[in-house]
mmCIF file of C-alpha atoms in Angstrom:
data_model
loop_
_atom_site.group_PDB
_atom_site.id
_atom_site.type_symbol
_atom_site.label_atom_id
_atom_site.label_comp_id
_atom_site.label_asym_id
_atom_site.label_seq_id
_atom_site.Cartn_x
_atom_site.Cartn_y
_atom_site.Cartn_z
ATOM 1 C CA ASP X 1 -9.582 89.494 -77.466
ATOM 2 C CA GLN X 2 -11.448 88.315 -80.802
ATOM 3 C CA GLN X 3 -8.745 86.901 -83.096
ATOM 4 C CA VAL X 4 -11.149 85.501 -85.486
ATOM 5 C CA LYS X 5 -14.564 87.637 -86.189
ATOM 6 C CA GLN X 6 -17.771 86.379 -88.239
ATOM 7 C CA ASN X 7 -19.515 89.882 -88.425
ATOM 8 C CA SER X 8 -22.637 88.627 -89.794
ATOM 9 C CA PRO X 9 -24.291 86.683 -87.247
ATOM 10 C CA SER X 10 -26.890 85.473 -89.792
ATOM 11 C CA LEU X 11 -27.471 85.257 -93.587
ATOM 12 C CA SER X 12 -30.887 84.248 -95.724
ATOM 13 C CA VAL X 13 -30.253 82.912 -99.079
ATOM 14 C CA GLN X 14 -32.484 82.061 -101.835
ATOM 15 C CA GLU X 15 -32.097 78.170 -102.734
ATOM 16 C CA GLY X 16 -30.014 77.877 -106.028
ATOM 17 C CA ARG X 17 -28.213 80.952 -105.355
ATOM 18 C CA ILE X 18 -24.904 81.835 -104.226
ATOM 19 C CA SER X 19 -24.087 81.809 -100.419
ATOM 20 C CA ILE X 20 -20.796 83.807 -99.176
ATOM 21 C CA LEU X 21 -19.979 83.838 -95.607
ATOM 22 C CA ASN X 22 -17.050 85.777 -94.348
ATOM 23 C CA CYS X 23 -14.353 85.927 -91.786
ATOM 24 C CA ASP X 24 -11.870 88.079 -90.538
ATOM 25 C CA TYR X 25 -8.693 87.456 -88.443
ATOM 26 C CA THR X 26 -6.160 89.666 -86.648
ATOM 27 C CA ASN X 27 -3.541 87.384 -85.849
ATOM 28 C CA SER X 28 -1.041 87.212 -88.743
ATOM 29 C CA MET X 29 0.358 84.059 -87.442
ATOM 30 C CA PHE X 30 -2.303 82.212 -88.208
ATOM 31 C CA ASP X 31 -1.561 79.821 -91.336
ATOM 32 C CA TYR X 32 -4.283 76.891 -91.581
ATOM 33 C CA PHE X 33 -7.753 77.911 -91.851
ATOM 34 C CA LEU X 34 -11.123 75.837 -91.935
ATOM 35 C CA TRP X 35 -14.787 75.857 -92.186
ATOM 36 C CA TYR X 36 -17.121 73.587 -89.989
ATOM 37 C CA LYS X 37 -20.803 73.458 -90.562
ATOM 38 C CA LYS X 38 -22.810 72.853 -87.319
ATOM 39 C CA TYR X 39 -26.221 71.700 -87.152
ATOM 40 C CA PRO X 40 -28.486 72.121 -83.557
ATOM 41 C CA ALA X 41 -27.457 69.404 -81.240
ATOM 42 C CA GLU X 42 -24.483 67.824 -83.131
ATOM 43 C CA GLY X 43 -20.753 68.604 -83.624
ATOM 44 C CA PRO X 44 -19.089 70.728 -86.009
ATOM 45 C CA THR X 45 -18.347 69.210 -89.318
ATOM 46 C CA PHE X 46 -15.486 69.784 -90.980
ATOM 47 C CA LEU X 47 -16.102 71.471 -94.691
ATOM 48 C CA ILE X 48 -13.008 72.631 -96.005
ATOM 49 C CA SER X 49 -9.777 74.156 -95.078
ATOM 50 C CA ILE X 50 -6.870 76.261 -96.825
ATOM 51 C CA SER X 51 -3.355 76.828 -96.053
ATOM 52 C CA SER X 52 -1.867 79.982 -96.015
ATOM 53 C CA ILE X 53 0.382 79.336 -98.911
ATOM 54 C CA LYS X 54 -2.681 79.094 -101.448
ATOM 55 C CA ASP X 55 -5.256 81.520 -102.097
ATOM 56 C CA LYS X 56 -8.033 79.459 -103.278
ATOM 57 C CA ASN X 57 -9.173 75.798 -102.437
ATOM 58 C CA GLU X 58 -12.327 74.311 -104.166
ATOM 59 C CA ASP X 59 -14.235 71.013 -103.307
ATOM 60 C CA GLY X 60 -17.686 70.495 -104.857
ATOM 61 C CA ARG X 61 -19.905 73.255 -104.312
ATOM 62 C CA PHE X 62 -17.575 74.683 -101.788
ATOM 63 C CA THR X 63 -14.990 77.052 -102.206
ATOM 64 C CA VAL X 64 -12.894 78.860 -99.687
ATOM 65 C CA PHE X 65 -10.848 82.046 -100.527
ATOM 66 C CA LEU X 66 -7.860 83.497 -98.416
ATOM 67 C CA ASN X 67 -6.676 87.399 -98.925
ATOM 68 C CA LYS X 68 -4.001 87.354 -96.492
ATOM 69 C CA SER X 69 -3.194 91.160 -96.675
ATOM 70 C CA ALA X 70 -6.400 91.982 -95.727
ATOM 71 C CA LYS X 71 -6.370 88.775 -93.295
ATOM 72 C CA HIS X 72 -10.009 87.731 -94.745
ATOM 73 C CA LEU X 73 -11.513 84.541 -95.864
ATOM 74 C CA SER X 74 -14.814 83.825 -97.333
ATOM 75 C CA LEU X 75 -16.334 80.375 -97.942
ATOM 76 C CA HIS X 76 -18.740 80.278 -101.075
ATOM 77 C CA ILE X 77 -21.577 77.664 -101.502
ATOM 78 C CA VAL X 78 -22.939 77.794 -105.082
ATOM 79 C CA PRO X 79 -25.845 76.634 -105.746
ATOM 80 C CA SER X 80 -27.286 77.022 -102.072
ATOM 81 C CA GLN X 81 -29.376 73.861 -100.995
ATOM 82 C CA PRO X 82 -32.299 73.652 -98.166
ATOM 83 C CA GLY X 83 -29.751 70.784 -96.368
ATOM 84 C CA ASP X 84 -27.112 73.839 -96.362
ATOM 85 C CA SER X 85 -29.030 75.631 -93.295
ATOM 86 C CA ALA X 86 -26.697 75.444 -90.461
ATOM 87 C CA VAL X 87 -24.390 77.576 -88.603
ATOM 88 C CA TYR X 88 -20.919 77.722 -90.382
ATOM 89 C CA PHE X 89 -17.856 78.346 -88.124
ATOM 90 C CA CYS X 90 -14.418 79.559 -89.515
ATOM 91 C CA ALA X 91 -11.364 78.497 -87.354
ATOM 92 C CA ALA X 92 -7.871 79.198 -87.571
ATOM 93 C CA SER X 93 -4.624 77.769 -86.487
ATOM 94 C CA PHE X 94 -0.952 78.425 -86.607
ATOM 95 C CA GLN X 95 1.998 75.841 -86.371
ATOM 96 C CA GLY X 96 3.289 74.986 -82.997
ATOM 97 C CA ALA X 97 -0.082 75.413 -81.411
ATOM 98 C CA GLN X 98 -2.686 73.194 -82.846
ATOM 99 C CA LYS X 99 -5.380 74.648 -81.062
ATOM 100 C CA LEU X 100 -8.198 76.189 -83.244
ATOM 101 C CA VAL X 101 -9.596 79.650 -82.500
ATOM 102 C CA PHE X 102 -13.323 79.703 -83.605
ATOM 103 C CA GLY X 103 -15.410 82.988 -84.864
ATOM 104 C CA GLN X 104 -18.616 83.272 -83.235
ATOM 105 C CA GLY X 105 -20.776 81.540 -86.225
ATOM 106 C CA THR X 106 -22.960 82.741 -88.937
ATOM 107 C CA ARG X 107 -26.224 81.111 -89.096
ATOM 108 C CA LEU X 108 -27.125 80.312 -92.979
ATOM 109 C CA THR X 109 -30.902 79.880 -93.766
ATOM 110 C CA ILE X 110 -31.571 78.568 -97.106
ATOM 111 C CA ASN X 111 -35.022 79.752 -98.484
ATOM 112 C CA PRO X 112 -36.962 77.587 -101.113
ATOM 113 C CA ASN K 1 -14.716 53.685 -89.778
ATOM 114 C CA ALA K 2 -16.446 55.019 -85.966
ATOM 115 C CA GLY K 3 -15.673 59.037 -85.785
ATOM 116 C CA VAL K 4 -15.086 60.585 -82.650
ATOM 117 C CA MET K 5 -17.487 59.120 -79.945
ATOM 118 C CA GLN K 6 -18.620 61.024 -76.776
ATOM 119 C CA ASN K 7 -20.520 60.027 -73.822
ATOM 120 C CA PRO K 8 -22.635 60.735 -72.416
ATOM 121 C CA ARG K 9 -24.470 63.120 -74.603
ATOM 122 C CA HIS K 10 -26.458 64.497 -71.794
ATOM 123 C CA LEU K 11 -25.410 65.134 -68.285
ATOM 124 C CA VAL K 12 -27.186 66.585 -65.618
ATOM 125 C CA ARG K 13 -25.573 67.489 -62.253
ATOM 126 C CA ARG K 14 -26.723 69.476 -58.973
ATOM 127 C CA ARG K 15 -24.245 72.475 -58.132
ATOM 128 C CA GLY K 16 -21.030 70.646 -56.091
ATOM 129 C CA GLN K 17 -21.285 67.772 -57.878
ATOM 130 C CA GLU K 18 -18.472 65.877 -60.213
ATOM 131 C CA ALA K 19 -18.985 65.971 -63.832
ATOM 132 C CA ARG K 20 -17.104 63.486 -66.149
ATOM 133 C CA LEU K 21 -16.993 63.537 -69.817
ATOM 134 C CA ARG K 22 -15.599 60.776 -71.867
ATOM 135 C CA CYS K 23 -13.968 60.540 -75.468
ATOM 136 C CA SER K 24 -12.715 58.211 -77.833
ATOM 137 C CA PRO K 25 -10.867 59.622 -80.927
ATOM 138 C CA MET K 26 -11.237 58.359 -84.451
ATOM 139 C CA LYS K 27 -8.923 55.129 -85.047
ATOM 140 C CA GLY K 28 -5.522 56.152 -85.674
ATOM 141 C CA HIS K 29 -5.857 59.562 -84.137
ATOM 142 C CA SER K 30 -3.252 60.109 -81.434
ATOM 143 C CA HIS K 31 -4.314 63.891 -80.604
ATOM 144 C CA VAL K 32 -7.308 64.699 -78.772
ATOM 145 C CA TYR K 33 -8.575 68.234 -78.245
ATOM 146 C CA TRP K 34 -11.198 69.694 -75.752
ATOM 147 C CA TYR K 35 -13.519 72.666 -76.761
ATOM 148 C CA ARG K 36 -16.324 74.406 -74.819
ATOM 149 C CA GLN K 37 -19.288 76.286 -76.640
ATOM 150 C CA LEU K 38 -21.502 78.325 -74.406
ATOM 151 C CA PRO K 39 -24.742 79.791 -75.705
ATOM 152 C CA GLU K 40 -24.954 81.664 -78.718
ATOM 153 C CA GLU K 41 -21.083 81.671 -78.713
ATOM 154 C CA GLY K 42 -18.252 80.120 -80.884
ATOM 155 C CA LEU K 43 -16.423 77.273 -79.470
ATOM 156 C CA LYS K 44 -13.089 78.188 -77.097
ATOM 157 C CA PHE K 45 -10.317 75.299 -76.413
ATOM 158 C CA MET K 46 -9.591 74.087 -73.319
ATOM 159 C CA VAL K 47 -7.070 71.620 -73.676
ATOM 160 C CA TYR K 48 -4.860 69.563 -76.141
ATOM 161 C CA LEU K 49 -3.599 65.903 -74.853
ATOM 162 C CA GLN K 50 -1.640 63.292 -76.304
ATOM 163 C CA LYS K 51 -1.502 59.636 -75.069
ATOM 164 C CA GLU K 52 -0.284 60.149 -71.406
ATOM 165 C CA ASN K 53 0.776 63.747 -71.935
ATOM 166 C CA ILE K 54 -0.815 67.035 -71.798
ATOM 167 C CA ILE K 55 0.551 69.152 -74.717
ATOM 168 C CA ASP K 56 -1.320 72.676 -74.024
ATOM 169 C CA GLU K 57 -3.874 73.365 -71.208
ATOM 170 C CA SER K 58 -3.735 77.280 -71.759
ATOM 171 C CA GLY K 59 -7.620 77.132 -72.120
ATOM 172 C CA MET K 60 -8.603 75.411 -69.162
ATOM 173 C CA PRO K 61 -9.824 77.161 -66.189
ATOM 174 C CA LYS K 62 -7.225 77.205 -63.211
ATOM 175 C CA GLU K 63 -9.467 75.307 -60.758
ATOM 176 C CA ARG K 64 -11.762 72.264 -60.832
ATOM 177 C CA PHE K 65 -11.322 71.286 -64.458
ATOM 178 C CA SER K 66 -8.759 68.475 -65.337
ATOM 179 C CA ALA K 67 -8.051 66.660 -68.276
ATOM 180 C CA GLU K 68 -6.359 63.062 -69.183
ATOM 181 C CA PHE K 69 -5.691 60.920 -72.083
ATOM 182 C CA PRO K 70 -4.697 57.574 -70.492
ATOM 183 C CA LYS K 71 -2.435 54.915 -72.334
ATOM 184 C CA GLU K 72 -5.376 52.935 -72.561
ATOM 185 C CA GLY K 73 -9.304 53.729 -72.629
ATOM 186 C CA PRO K 74 -10.819 57.318 -73.620
ATOM 187 C CA SER K 75 -9.893 60.871 -72.696
ATOM 188 C CA ILE K 76 -11.688 62.326 -69.866
ATOM 189 C CA LEU K 77 -12.752 65.435 -69.122
ATOM 190 C CA ARG K 78 -13.272 65.923 -65.293
ATOM 191 C CA ILE K 79 -15.141 69.176 -63.511
ATOM 192 C CA GLN K 80 -15.165 68.950 -60.015
ATOM 193 C CA GLN K 81 -17.839 70.956 -57.800
ATOM 194 C CA VAL K 82 -19.691 72.052 -60.804
ATOM 195 C CA VAL K 83 -21.421 75.561 -60.781
ATOM 196 C CA ARG K 84 -23.944 76.815 -62.852
ATOM 197 C CA GLY K 85 -21.672 78.604 -65.189
ATOM 198 C CA ASP K 86 -20.311 74.953 -65.992
ATOM 199 C CA SER K 87 -23.543 74.305 -68.171
ATOM 200 C CA ALA K 88 -22.409 74.480 -71.543
ATOM 201 C CA ALA K 89 -21.689 71.966 -74.603
ATOM 202 C CA TYR K 90 -18.209 70.230 -74.542
ATOM 203 C CA PHE K 91 -16.691 68.996 -77.607
ATOM 204 C CA CYS K 92 -13.945 66.919 -78.420
ATOM 205 C CA ALA K 93 -11.748 66.602 -81.512
ATOM 206 C CA SER K 94 -9.130 64.108 -82.631
ATOM 207 C CA SER K 95 -6.366 64.516 -85.602
ATOM 208 C CA PRO K 96 -3.935 62.096 -86.900
ATOM 209 C CA THR K 97 -0.294 62.724 -86.100
ATOM 210 C CA ARG K 98 0.906 65.593 -87.088
ATOM 211 C CA ALA K 99 3.244 65.298 -90.450
ATOM 212 C CA GLY K 100 6.394 67.630 -90.276
ATOM 213 C CA GLY K 101 4.741 70.346 -87.762
ATOM 214 C CA HIS K 102 2.159 70.753 -89.986
ATOM 215 C CA SER K 103 -1.393 71.504 -89.182
ATOM 216 C CA GLU K 104 -3.999 68.651 -89.320
ATOM 217 C CA THR K 105 -7.781 68.938 -89.655
ATOM 218 C CA GLN K 106 -9.365 68.433 -86.661
ATOM 219 C CA TYR K 107 -12.993 66.014 -86.461
ATOM 220 C CA PHE K 108 -15.322 66.635 -83.810
ATOM 221 C CA GLY K 109 -17.635 64.379 -81.702
ATOM 222 C CA PRO K 110 -21.448 65.000 -80.852
ATOM 223 C CA GLY K 111 -20.713 66.750 -77.602
ATOM 224 C CA THR K 112 -21.757 66.555 -74.352
ATOM 225 C CA ARG K 113 -24.141 69.032 -73.185
ATOM 226 C CA LEU K 114 -24.034 69.528 -69.278
ATOM 227 C CA LEU K 115 -26.816 71.131 -67.403
ATOM 228 C CA VAL K 116 -26.144 71.984 -63.850
ATOM 229 C CA LEU K 117 -28.937 72.695 -61.827
#
């Protein structure tokens, strides 16, 4: 049972344009959502998070949007840079459980 | 301020041997989590520990796998009698003490890549 889904295995974006990565979830108990970035042979690096009481959180070039009614969140990166090329994982958790449930990841490639 | 440390980074074992993976959390963090990533998949939760306590082991296989986080020293994930299907990347994460029951961000180590021959 895949509670967190990233339906796009890969995404290609031109440098300088906006990258939009999407994530859907099925468990309405989730109340905390995170995005991680992962390079090959390294551990996931925390990027940005959002609590279910908010619908938007921004940090520099990264913005996460949460649509609770649609059970959907997205990560916007603008402008995209070559160093953003990596696999991006969406993750969710809920109070009392602490464990993170991850999506399958989306491989983002930024083309010069 | 050192991040989450894991060792070894790479571990090769033959079928039937034991694998021990170590994790030192970030300074000031009292919660440790272990995740496993199989090729081309996302990370899957295995176990959540605090010092001397296993809080949630719902993701641990029922046999051969165990974890501990002693009062002193790193957290250990132990896999006995390894099989080829145990080959994966094992990641440790840590978080600070939870405030008021709210979720806290988990910070990951570089992982241990286990290869079972």
